[in-house]
Coordinates of C-alpha atoms in Angstrom, one line a residue:
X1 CA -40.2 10.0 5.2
X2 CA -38.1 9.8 2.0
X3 CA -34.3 9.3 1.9
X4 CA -32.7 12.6 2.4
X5 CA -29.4 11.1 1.4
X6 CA -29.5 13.5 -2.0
X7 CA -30.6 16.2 -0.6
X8 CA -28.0 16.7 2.4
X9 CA -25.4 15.4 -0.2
X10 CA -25.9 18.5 -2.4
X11 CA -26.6 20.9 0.5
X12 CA -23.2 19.6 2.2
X13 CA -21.2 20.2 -1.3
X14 CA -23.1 23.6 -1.8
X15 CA -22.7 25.4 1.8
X16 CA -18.0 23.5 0.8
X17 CA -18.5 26.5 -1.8
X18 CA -20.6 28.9 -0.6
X19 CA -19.3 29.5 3.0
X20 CA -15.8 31.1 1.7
X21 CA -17.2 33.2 -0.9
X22 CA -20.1 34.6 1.8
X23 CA -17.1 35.0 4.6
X24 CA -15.3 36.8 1.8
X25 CA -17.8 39.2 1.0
X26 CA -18.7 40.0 4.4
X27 CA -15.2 40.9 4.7
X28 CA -15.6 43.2 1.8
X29 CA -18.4 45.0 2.7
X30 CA -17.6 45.5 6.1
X31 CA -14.0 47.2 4.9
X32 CA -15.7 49.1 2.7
X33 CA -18.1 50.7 5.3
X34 CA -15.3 51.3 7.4
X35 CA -12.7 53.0 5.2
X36 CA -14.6 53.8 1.9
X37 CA -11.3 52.5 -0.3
X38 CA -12.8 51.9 -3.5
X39 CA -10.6 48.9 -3.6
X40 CA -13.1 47.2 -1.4
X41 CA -16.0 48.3 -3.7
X42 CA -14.2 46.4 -6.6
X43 CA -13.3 43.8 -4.3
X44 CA -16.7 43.0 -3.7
X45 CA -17.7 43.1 -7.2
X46 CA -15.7 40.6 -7.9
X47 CA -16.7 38.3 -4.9
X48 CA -20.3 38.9 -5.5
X49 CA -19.7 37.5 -9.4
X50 CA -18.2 34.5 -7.9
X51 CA -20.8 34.5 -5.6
X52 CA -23.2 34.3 -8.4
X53 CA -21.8 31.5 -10.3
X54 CA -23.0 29.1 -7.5
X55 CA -26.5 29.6 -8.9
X56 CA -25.5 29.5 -12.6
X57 CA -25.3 25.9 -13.8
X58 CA -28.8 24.9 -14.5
X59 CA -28.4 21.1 -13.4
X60 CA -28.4 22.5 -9.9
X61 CA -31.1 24.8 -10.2
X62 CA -33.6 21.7 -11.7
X63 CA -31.5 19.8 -8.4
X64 CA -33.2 22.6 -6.1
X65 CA -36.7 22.7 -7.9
X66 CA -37.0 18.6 -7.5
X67 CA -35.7 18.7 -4.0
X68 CA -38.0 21.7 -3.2
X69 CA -40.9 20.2 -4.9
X70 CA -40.1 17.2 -2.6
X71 CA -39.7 18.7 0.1
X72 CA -42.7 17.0 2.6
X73 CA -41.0 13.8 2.1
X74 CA -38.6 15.1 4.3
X75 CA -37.6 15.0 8.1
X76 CA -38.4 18.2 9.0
X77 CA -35.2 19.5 9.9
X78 CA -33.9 18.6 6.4
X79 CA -37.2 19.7 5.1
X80 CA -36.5 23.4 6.5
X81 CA -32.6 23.2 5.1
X82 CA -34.4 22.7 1.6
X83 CA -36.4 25.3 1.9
X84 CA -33.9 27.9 2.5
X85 CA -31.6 26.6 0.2
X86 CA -34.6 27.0 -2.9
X87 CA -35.1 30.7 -1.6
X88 CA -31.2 31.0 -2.0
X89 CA -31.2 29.7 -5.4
X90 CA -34.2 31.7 -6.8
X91 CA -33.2 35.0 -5.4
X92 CA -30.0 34.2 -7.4
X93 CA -31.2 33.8 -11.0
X94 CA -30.3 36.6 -12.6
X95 CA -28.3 36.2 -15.7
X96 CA -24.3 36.6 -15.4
X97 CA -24.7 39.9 -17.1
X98 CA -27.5 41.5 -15.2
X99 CA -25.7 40.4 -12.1
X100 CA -22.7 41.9 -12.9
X101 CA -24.4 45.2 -13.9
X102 CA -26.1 45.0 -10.4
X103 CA -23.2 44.3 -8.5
X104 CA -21.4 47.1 -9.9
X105 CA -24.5 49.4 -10.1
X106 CA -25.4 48.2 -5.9
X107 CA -21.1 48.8 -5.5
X108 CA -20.9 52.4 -7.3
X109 CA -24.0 53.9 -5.3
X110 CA -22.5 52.2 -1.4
X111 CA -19.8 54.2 -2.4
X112 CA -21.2 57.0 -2.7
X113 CA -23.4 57.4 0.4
X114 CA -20.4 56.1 2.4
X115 CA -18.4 59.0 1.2
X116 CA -20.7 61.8 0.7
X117 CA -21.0 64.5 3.0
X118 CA -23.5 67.5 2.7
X119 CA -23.3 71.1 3.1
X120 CA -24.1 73.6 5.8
X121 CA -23.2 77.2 5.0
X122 CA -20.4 75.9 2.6
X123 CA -18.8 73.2 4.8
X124 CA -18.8 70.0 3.9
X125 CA -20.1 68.1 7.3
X126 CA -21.4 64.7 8.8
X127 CA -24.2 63.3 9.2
X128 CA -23.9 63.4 12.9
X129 CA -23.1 67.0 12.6
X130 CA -26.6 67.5 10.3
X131 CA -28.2 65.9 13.3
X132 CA -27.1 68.2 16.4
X133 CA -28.0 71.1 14.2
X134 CA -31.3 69.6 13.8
X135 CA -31.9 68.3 17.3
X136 CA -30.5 71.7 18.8
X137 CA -30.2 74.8 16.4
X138 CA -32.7 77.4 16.4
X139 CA -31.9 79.3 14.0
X140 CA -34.2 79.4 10.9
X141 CA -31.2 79.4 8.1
X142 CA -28.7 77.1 9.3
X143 CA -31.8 74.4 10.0
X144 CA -33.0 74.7 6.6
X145 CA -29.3 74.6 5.7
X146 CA -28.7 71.4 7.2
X147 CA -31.9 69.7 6.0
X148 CA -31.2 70.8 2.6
X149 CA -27.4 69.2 3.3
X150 CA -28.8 65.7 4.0
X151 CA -30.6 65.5 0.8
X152 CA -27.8 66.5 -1.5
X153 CA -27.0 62.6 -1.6
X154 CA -30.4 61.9 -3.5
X155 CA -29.4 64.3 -6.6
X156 CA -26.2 61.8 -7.0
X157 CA -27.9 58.9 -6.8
X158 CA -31.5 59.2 -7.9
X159 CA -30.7 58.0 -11.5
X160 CA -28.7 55.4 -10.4
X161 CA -31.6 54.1 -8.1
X162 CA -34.1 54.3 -11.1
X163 CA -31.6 52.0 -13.1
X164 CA -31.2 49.5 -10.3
X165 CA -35.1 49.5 -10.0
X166 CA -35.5 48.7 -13.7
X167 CA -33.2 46.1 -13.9
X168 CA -34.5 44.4 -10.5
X169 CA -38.0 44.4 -12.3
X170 CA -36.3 42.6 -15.4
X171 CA -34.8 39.6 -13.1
X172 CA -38.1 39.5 -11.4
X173 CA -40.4 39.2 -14.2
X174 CA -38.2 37.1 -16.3
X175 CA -39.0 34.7 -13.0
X176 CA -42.9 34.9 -13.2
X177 CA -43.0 37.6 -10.7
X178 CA -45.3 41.2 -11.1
X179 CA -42.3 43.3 -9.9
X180 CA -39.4 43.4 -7.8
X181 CA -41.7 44.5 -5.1
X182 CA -43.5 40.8 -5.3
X183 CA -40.8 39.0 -5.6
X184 CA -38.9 40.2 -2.7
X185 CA -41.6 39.1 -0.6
X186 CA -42.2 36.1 -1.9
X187 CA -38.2 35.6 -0.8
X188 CA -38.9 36.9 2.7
X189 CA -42.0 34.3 3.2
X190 CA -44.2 36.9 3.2
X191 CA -47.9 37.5 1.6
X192 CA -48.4 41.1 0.0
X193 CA -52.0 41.3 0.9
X194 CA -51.7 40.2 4.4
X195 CA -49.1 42.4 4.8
X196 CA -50.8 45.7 3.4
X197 CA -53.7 44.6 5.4
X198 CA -52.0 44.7 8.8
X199 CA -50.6 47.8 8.1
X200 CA -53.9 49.3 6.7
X201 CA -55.1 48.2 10.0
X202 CA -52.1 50.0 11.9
X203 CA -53.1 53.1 9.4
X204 CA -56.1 53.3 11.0
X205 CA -55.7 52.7 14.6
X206 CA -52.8 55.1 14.8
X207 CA -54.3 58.1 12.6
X208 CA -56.6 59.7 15.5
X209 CA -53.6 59.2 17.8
X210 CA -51.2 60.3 15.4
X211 CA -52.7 63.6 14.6
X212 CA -52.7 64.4 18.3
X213 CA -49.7 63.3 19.0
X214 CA -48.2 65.2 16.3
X215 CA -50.6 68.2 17.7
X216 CA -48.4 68.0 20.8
X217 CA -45.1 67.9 19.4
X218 CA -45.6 70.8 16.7
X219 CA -47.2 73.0 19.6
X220 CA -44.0 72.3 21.5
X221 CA -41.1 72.5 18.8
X222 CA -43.3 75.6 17.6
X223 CA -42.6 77.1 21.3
X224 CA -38.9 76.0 21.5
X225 CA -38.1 77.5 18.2
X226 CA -39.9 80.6 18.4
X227 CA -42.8 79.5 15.7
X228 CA -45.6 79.6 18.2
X229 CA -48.5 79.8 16.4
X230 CA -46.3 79.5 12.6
X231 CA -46.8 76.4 10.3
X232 CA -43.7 74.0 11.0
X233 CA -41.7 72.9 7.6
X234 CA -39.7 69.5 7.1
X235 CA -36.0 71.0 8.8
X236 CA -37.9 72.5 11.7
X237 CA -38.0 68.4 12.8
X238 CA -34.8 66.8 14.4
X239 CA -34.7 63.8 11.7
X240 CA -34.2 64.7 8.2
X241 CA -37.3 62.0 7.3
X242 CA -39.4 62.7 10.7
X243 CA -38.7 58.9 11.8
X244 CA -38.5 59.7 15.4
X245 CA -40.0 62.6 17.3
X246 CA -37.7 66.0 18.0
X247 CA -36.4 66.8 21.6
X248 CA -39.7 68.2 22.8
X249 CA -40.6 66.6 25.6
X250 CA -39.0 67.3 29.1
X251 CA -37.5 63.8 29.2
X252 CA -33.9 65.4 28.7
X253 CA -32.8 62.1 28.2
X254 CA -29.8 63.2 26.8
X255 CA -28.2 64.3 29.9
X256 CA -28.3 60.7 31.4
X257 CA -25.8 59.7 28.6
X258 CA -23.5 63.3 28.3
X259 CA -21.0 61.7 30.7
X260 CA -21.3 57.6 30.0
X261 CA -18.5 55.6 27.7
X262 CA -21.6 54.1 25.5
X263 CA -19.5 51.5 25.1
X264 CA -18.8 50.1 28.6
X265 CA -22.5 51.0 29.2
X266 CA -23.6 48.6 26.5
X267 CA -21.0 45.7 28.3
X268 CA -22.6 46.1 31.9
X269 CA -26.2 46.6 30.2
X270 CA -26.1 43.1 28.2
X271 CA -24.4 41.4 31.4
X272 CA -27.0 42.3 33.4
X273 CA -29.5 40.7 31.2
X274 CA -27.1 37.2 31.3
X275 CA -25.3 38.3 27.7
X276 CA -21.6 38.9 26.9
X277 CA -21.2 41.4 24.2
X278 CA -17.4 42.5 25.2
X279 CA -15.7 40.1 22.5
X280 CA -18.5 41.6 19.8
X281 CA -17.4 45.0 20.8
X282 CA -13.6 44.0 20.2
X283 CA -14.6 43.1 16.8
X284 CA -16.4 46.5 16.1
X285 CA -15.8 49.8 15.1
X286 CA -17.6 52.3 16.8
X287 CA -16.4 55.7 16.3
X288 CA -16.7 58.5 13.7
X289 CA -14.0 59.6 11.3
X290 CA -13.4 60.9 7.5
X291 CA -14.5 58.3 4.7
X292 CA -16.3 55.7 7.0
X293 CA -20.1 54.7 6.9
X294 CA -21.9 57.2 8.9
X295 CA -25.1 54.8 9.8
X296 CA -25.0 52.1 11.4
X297 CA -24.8 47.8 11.3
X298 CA -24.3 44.6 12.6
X299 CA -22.8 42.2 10.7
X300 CA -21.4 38.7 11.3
X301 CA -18.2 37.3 9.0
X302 CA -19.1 33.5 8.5
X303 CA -21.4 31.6 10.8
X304 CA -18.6 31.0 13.4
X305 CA -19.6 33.4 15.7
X306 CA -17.8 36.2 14.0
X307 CA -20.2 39.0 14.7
X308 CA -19.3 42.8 14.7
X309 CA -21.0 46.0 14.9
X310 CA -20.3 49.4 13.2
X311 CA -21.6 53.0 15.1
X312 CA -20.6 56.6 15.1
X313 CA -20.6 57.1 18.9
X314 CA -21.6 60.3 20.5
X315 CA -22.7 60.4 24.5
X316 CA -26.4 61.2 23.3
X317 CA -29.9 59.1 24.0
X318 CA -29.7 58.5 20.2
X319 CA -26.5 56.5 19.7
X320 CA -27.1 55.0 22.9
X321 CA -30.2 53.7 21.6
X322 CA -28.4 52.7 18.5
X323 CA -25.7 51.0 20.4
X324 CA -27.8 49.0 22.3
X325 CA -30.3 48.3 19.1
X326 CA -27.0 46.8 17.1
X327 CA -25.9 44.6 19.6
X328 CA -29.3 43.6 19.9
X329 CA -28.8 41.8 16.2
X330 CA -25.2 41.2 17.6
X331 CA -26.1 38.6 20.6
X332 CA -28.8 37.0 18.5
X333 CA -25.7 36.2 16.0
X334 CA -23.4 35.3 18.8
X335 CA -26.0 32.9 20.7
X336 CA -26.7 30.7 17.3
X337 CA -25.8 27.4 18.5
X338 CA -22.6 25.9 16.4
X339 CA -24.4 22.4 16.7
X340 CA -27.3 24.1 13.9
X341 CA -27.0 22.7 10.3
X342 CA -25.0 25.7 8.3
X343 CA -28.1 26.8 6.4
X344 CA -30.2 27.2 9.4
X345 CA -27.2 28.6 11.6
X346 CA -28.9 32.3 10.6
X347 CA -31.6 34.4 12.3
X348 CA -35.5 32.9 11.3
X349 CA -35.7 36.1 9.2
X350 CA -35.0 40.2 9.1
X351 CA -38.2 40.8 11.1
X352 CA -36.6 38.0 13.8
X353 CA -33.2 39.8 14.4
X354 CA -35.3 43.5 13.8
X355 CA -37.0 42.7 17.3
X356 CA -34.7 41.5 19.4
X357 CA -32.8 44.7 17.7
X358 CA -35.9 46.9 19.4
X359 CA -36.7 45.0 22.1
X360 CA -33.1 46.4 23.4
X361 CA -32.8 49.7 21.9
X362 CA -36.5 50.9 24.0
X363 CA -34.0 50.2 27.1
X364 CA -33.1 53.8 26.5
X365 CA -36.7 54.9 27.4
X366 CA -37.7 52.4 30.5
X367 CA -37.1 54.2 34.3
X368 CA -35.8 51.0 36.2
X369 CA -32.9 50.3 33.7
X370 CA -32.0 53.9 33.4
X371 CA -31.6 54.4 37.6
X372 CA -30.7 50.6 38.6
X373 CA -28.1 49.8 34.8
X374 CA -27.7 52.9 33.3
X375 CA -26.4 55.0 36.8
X376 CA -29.0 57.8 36.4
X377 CA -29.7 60.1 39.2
X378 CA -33.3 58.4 40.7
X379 CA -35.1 61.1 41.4
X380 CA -34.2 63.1 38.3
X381 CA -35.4 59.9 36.4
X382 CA -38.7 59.5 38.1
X383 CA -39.3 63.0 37.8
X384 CA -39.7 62.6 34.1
X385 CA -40.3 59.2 34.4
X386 CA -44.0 60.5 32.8
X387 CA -42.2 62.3 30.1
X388 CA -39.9 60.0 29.3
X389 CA -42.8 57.2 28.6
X390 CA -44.6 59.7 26.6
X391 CA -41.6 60.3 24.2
X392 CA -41.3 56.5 23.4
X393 CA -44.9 56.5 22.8
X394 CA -45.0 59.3 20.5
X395 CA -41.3 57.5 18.8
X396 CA -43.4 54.5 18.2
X397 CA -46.5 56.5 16.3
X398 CA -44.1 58.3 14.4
X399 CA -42.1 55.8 13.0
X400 CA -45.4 53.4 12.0
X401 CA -46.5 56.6 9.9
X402 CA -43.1 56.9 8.8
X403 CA -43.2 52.8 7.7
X404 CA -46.1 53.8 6.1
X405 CA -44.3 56.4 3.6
X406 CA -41.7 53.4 2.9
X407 CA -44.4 51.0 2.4
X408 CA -46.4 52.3 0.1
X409 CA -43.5 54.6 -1.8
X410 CA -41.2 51.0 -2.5
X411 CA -44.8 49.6 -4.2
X412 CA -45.1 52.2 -6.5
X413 CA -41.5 52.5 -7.3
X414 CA -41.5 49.2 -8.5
X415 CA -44.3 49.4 -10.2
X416 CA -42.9 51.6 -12.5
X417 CA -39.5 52.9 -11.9
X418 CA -39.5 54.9 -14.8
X419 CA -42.6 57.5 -13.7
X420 CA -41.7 60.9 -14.0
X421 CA -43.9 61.9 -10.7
X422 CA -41.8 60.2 -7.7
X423 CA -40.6 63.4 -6.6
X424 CA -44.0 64.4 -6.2
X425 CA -45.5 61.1 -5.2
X426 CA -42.5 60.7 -2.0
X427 CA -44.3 64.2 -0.7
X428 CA -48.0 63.3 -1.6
X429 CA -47.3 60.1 0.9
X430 CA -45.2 62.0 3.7
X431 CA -47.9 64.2 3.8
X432 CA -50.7 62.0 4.1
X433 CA -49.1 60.0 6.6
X434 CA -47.0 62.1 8.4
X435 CA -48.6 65.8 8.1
X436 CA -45.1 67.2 6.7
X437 CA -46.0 69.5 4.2
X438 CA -44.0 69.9 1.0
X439 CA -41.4 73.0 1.2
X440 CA -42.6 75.7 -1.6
X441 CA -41.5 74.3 -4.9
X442 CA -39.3 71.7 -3.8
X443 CA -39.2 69.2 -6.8
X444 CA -36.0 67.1 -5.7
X445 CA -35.5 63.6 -5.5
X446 CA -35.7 63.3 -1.8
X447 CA -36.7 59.7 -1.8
X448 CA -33.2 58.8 -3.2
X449 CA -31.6 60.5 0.1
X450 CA -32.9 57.6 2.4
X451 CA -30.3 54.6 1.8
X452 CA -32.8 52.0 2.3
X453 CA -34.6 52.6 -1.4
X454 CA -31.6 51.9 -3.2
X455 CA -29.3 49.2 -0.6
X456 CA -31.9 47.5 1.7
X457 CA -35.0 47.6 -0.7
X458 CA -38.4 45.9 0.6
X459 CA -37.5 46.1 3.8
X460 CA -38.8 48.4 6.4
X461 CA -41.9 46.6 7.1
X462 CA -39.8 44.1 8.6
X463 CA -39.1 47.5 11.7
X464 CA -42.6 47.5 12.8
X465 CA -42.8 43.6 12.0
X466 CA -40.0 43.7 14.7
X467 CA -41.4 46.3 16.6
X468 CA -45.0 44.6 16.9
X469 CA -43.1 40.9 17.9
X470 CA -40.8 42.9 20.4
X471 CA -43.8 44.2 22.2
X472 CA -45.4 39.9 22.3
X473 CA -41.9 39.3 23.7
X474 CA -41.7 42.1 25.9
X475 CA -45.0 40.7 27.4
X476 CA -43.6 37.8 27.4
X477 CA -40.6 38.2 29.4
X478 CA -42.5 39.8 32.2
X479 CA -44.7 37.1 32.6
X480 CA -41.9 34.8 32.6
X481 CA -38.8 36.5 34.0
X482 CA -39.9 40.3 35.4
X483 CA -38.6 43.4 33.5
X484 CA -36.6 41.9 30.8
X485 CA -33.9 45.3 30.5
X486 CA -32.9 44.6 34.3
X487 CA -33.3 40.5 34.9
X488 CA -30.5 38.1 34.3
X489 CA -32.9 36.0 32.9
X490 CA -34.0 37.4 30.2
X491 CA -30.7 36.6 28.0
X492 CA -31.0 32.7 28.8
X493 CA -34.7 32.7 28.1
X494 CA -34.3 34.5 24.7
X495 CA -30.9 32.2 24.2
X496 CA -33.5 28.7 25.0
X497 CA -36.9 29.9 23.1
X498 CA -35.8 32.3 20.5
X499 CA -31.7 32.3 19.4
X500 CA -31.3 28.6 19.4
X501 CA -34.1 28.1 16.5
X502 CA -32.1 29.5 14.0
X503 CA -33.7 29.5 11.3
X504 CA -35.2 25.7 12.0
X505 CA -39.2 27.7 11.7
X506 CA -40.6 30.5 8.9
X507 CA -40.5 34.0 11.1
X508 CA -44.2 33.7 12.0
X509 CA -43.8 29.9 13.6
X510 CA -41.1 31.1 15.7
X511 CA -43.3 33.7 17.3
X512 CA -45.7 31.5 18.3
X513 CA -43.4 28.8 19.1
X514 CA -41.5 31.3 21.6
X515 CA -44.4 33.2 23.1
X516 CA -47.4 30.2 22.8
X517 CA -49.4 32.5 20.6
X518 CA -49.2 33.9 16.7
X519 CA -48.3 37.4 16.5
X520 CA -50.5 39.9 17.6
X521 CA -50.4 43.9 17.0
X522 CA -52.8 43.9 20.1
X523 CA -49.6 44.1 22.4
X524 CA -48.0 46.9 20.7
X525 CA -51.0 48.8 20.3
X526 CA -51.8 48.4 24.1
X527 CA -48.5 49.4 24.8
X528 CA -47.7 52.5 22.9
X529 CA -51.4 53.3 21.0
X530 CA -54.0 53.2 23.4
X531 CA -51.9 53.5 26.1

């Protein structure tokens, strides 16, 4: 093995810098979510052009190269240090000026989808309040109302979107890379064809389930809203993007949570799995008011254990779900071990964190936690306990279709920003792969109304990425520990073989180093496609 002596010299002199200036932006950001001051938003500008000059003097970046290209002479600790700190370094070489233009551009649109609230009859309401009309109105007008009202946002940011896009392409290709698109992947570890093969494969195996599926819940909502026999549009679905299936299935999973503090819930849910999560929630801000984020995050401020979520409560299955989904990213934070070098004190990847995320938030859906952690009435539980299972399964079909729109739509996009057809492309794919057909001479920029294309961009593969290594843990877990939602040792387990990694293996090594096999689909397709 070589001497690493140069390399941990730099890396200890880089992280003396860095770690402040990440702390501080964290900081930033999370004020900003939570109040909407635009003195945060210029806050972070600022920080993030600090930020940036880290990666500007050139010495360094030739430093990084020599170290990466290097990099087998290493131990392989040091090695794995190395390796992040190149993917660091090349994600951040943009020039000074295109960095500040997409700070400022990134800063402007946060802004605006943290403020922004749409219309119903000519109020200006939340996005909670869009999604009880949604889940529970039936009347015709004041559904297609609220639809309509969640897709204001795209109108005021579309452009915006298009000019981030472009100027994303111009750092990539200036770097040797075909597009944004590419080179985001190539930052995430991740192969573009073996990615678009695995979810052509999905494509296939959950069409013919899909349609019926779908079948099933349009027959239902068509019943409920008095449609029977009518053709359903986009708003007669409870989510604006059909990413989840509407309340049609006699689960009524909803009135298990009417009277439950989610919060306390979440507490006595995590300890009964062998985590704490009552310090994270001390740290978090979980409740809805004027000017604040209305989605929802975890984020952690430094790498000292400094992890917070942010939620917009309401005693419903869906922020339950949420809840327990965010504090799913939360303990896998938390359980980092202190004693990990800085650069690999950090979740193996997006995908990692997304399934431990999952993994908790279908807790929501399972019988045993919902009677023996949750307090539900047993035999109201196990007399939809059929139901119930049903809904998750159709959840999960829905949302890999929904991927599928995301997948393919970011491709294009990047491809070329600038074509004049994205309107029409976004419905051309939600029709293929979801069967929602395009309202009557709607030509709208819808796609700019889902926050991911513009803020987390190239990134929801890493859901069913999650989803599909959720269900290999899942498996898992029951082999090893029983049930993992209701067994206190399922936090310990996932503390030992997944969270104390960090990010010492690539995503896909940590699978199999935590399970004993390479990812599989086969488990999630057993589970929730053929089941």
């Amino acid at each position: 093995m070589m001497n690493g002596n140069e390399a941990q010299t730099f890396i200890t002199n880089f992280v003396g810098r860095a770690d402040p200036l990440w702390t501080a932006i964290s900081l930033a950001n999370w004020n900003l979510a939570t109040t909407g001051d635009g003195r945060y938003k210029d806050e972070k500008i600022q920080l993030q052009l600090a930020e940036h000059r880290l990666y500007e003097i050139p010495a360094d970046w030739e430093t990084v190269q020599r170290l990466y290209e290097n990099r087998d002479k290493y131990e392989p600790e040091l090695r794995r240090e190395v390796e992040v700190l190149y993917r660091y370094f090349l994600t951040n070489q943009s020039t000074p000026a295109e960095n500040e233009a997409l700070a400022r551009l990134e800063a402007e649109i946060q802004q605006i989808y943290t403020t922004h609230r749409g219309s119903v009859g000519g109020r200006s309401v939340s996005d909670n309040e869009i999604s009880e009309i949604l889940r529970h109105s039936t009347n015709e007008a004041e559904r297609r109302q609220a639809w309509l009202g969640s897709k204001e946002v795209g109108a005021r940011v579309a452009d915006l979107i298009r000019q981030v896009g472009r100027l994303r392409n111009q750092i990539a290709q200036r770097l040797g890379f075909r597009d944004h698109y590419h080179f985001a992947l190539v930052r995430q570890e991740i192969d573009e064809k073996a990615l678009f093969d695995l979810f052509g494969r999905l494509a296939a195996l959950t069409d013919a389930p899909f349609k019926q599926v779908k079948a099933e819940v349009d027959g239902r909502l068509a019943i409920r809203l008095g449609r029977d026999g009518a053709t359903l549009a986009a708003w007669h679905y409870a989510d604006p993007f059909f990413q989840q299936s509407p309340p049609v299935f006699d689960a009524n999973l909803d009135a298990f949570f009417t009277d439950k503090d989610l919060a306390s819930l979440s507490v006595q849910a995590y300890r009964r799995m062998g985590m704490e999560v009552e310090d994270i929630l001390g740290r978090s801000d979980l409740y809805e008011r004027p000017g604040k984020n209305q989605h929802a995050f975890c984020t952690r401020i430094g790498r000292t254990g400094d992890t917070r979520i942010l939620c917009n409560l309401r005693p419903n299955t869906r922020w339950a779900t949420t809840q327990l989904h965010e504090l799913g990213h939360a303990v896998y934070n938390k359980y980092l071990p202190q004693s990990l070098p800085y650069l690999l004190r950090t979740p193996a990847h997006t995908n990692s964190t997304e399934a431990i995320a999952m993994l908790m938030g279908r807790l929501t859906h399972d019988a045993g936690w919902l009677i023996e952690v949750a307090g539900a009435n047993a035999s109201a539980v196990q007399a939809t306990a059929g139901e119930v299972r049903r809904e998750l399964a159709a959840n999960m079909l829905i949302f890999v279709r929904w991927v599928l729109v995301m997948l393919h739509f970011e491709q294009a996009f990047y491809a070329d920003p600038e074509r004049l057809d994205l309107h029409s492309l976004w419905w051309d794919l939600v029709e293929k792969y979801q069967g929602v057909p395009r309202p009557a001479g709607r030509d709208a920029p819808d796609w700019a109304a889902k926050y991911h294309v513009a803020l987390a961009p190239v990134y929801y593969h890493n859901y069913v990425l999650g989803e599909l290594t959720a269900s290999q843990l899942e498996h898992w877990l029951n082999q090893a520990a029983g049930r993992p939602g209701i067994n206190p040792d399922t936090g310990p387990l996932l503390i030992e073989r997944f969270f104390a990694h960090g990010a010492r293996y690539p995503w896909d090594r940590l699978v199999e180093v935590a399970t004993g096999e390479p990812l599989r689909p086969d488990y999630f397709v057993a589970q929730f496609v053929t089941e």
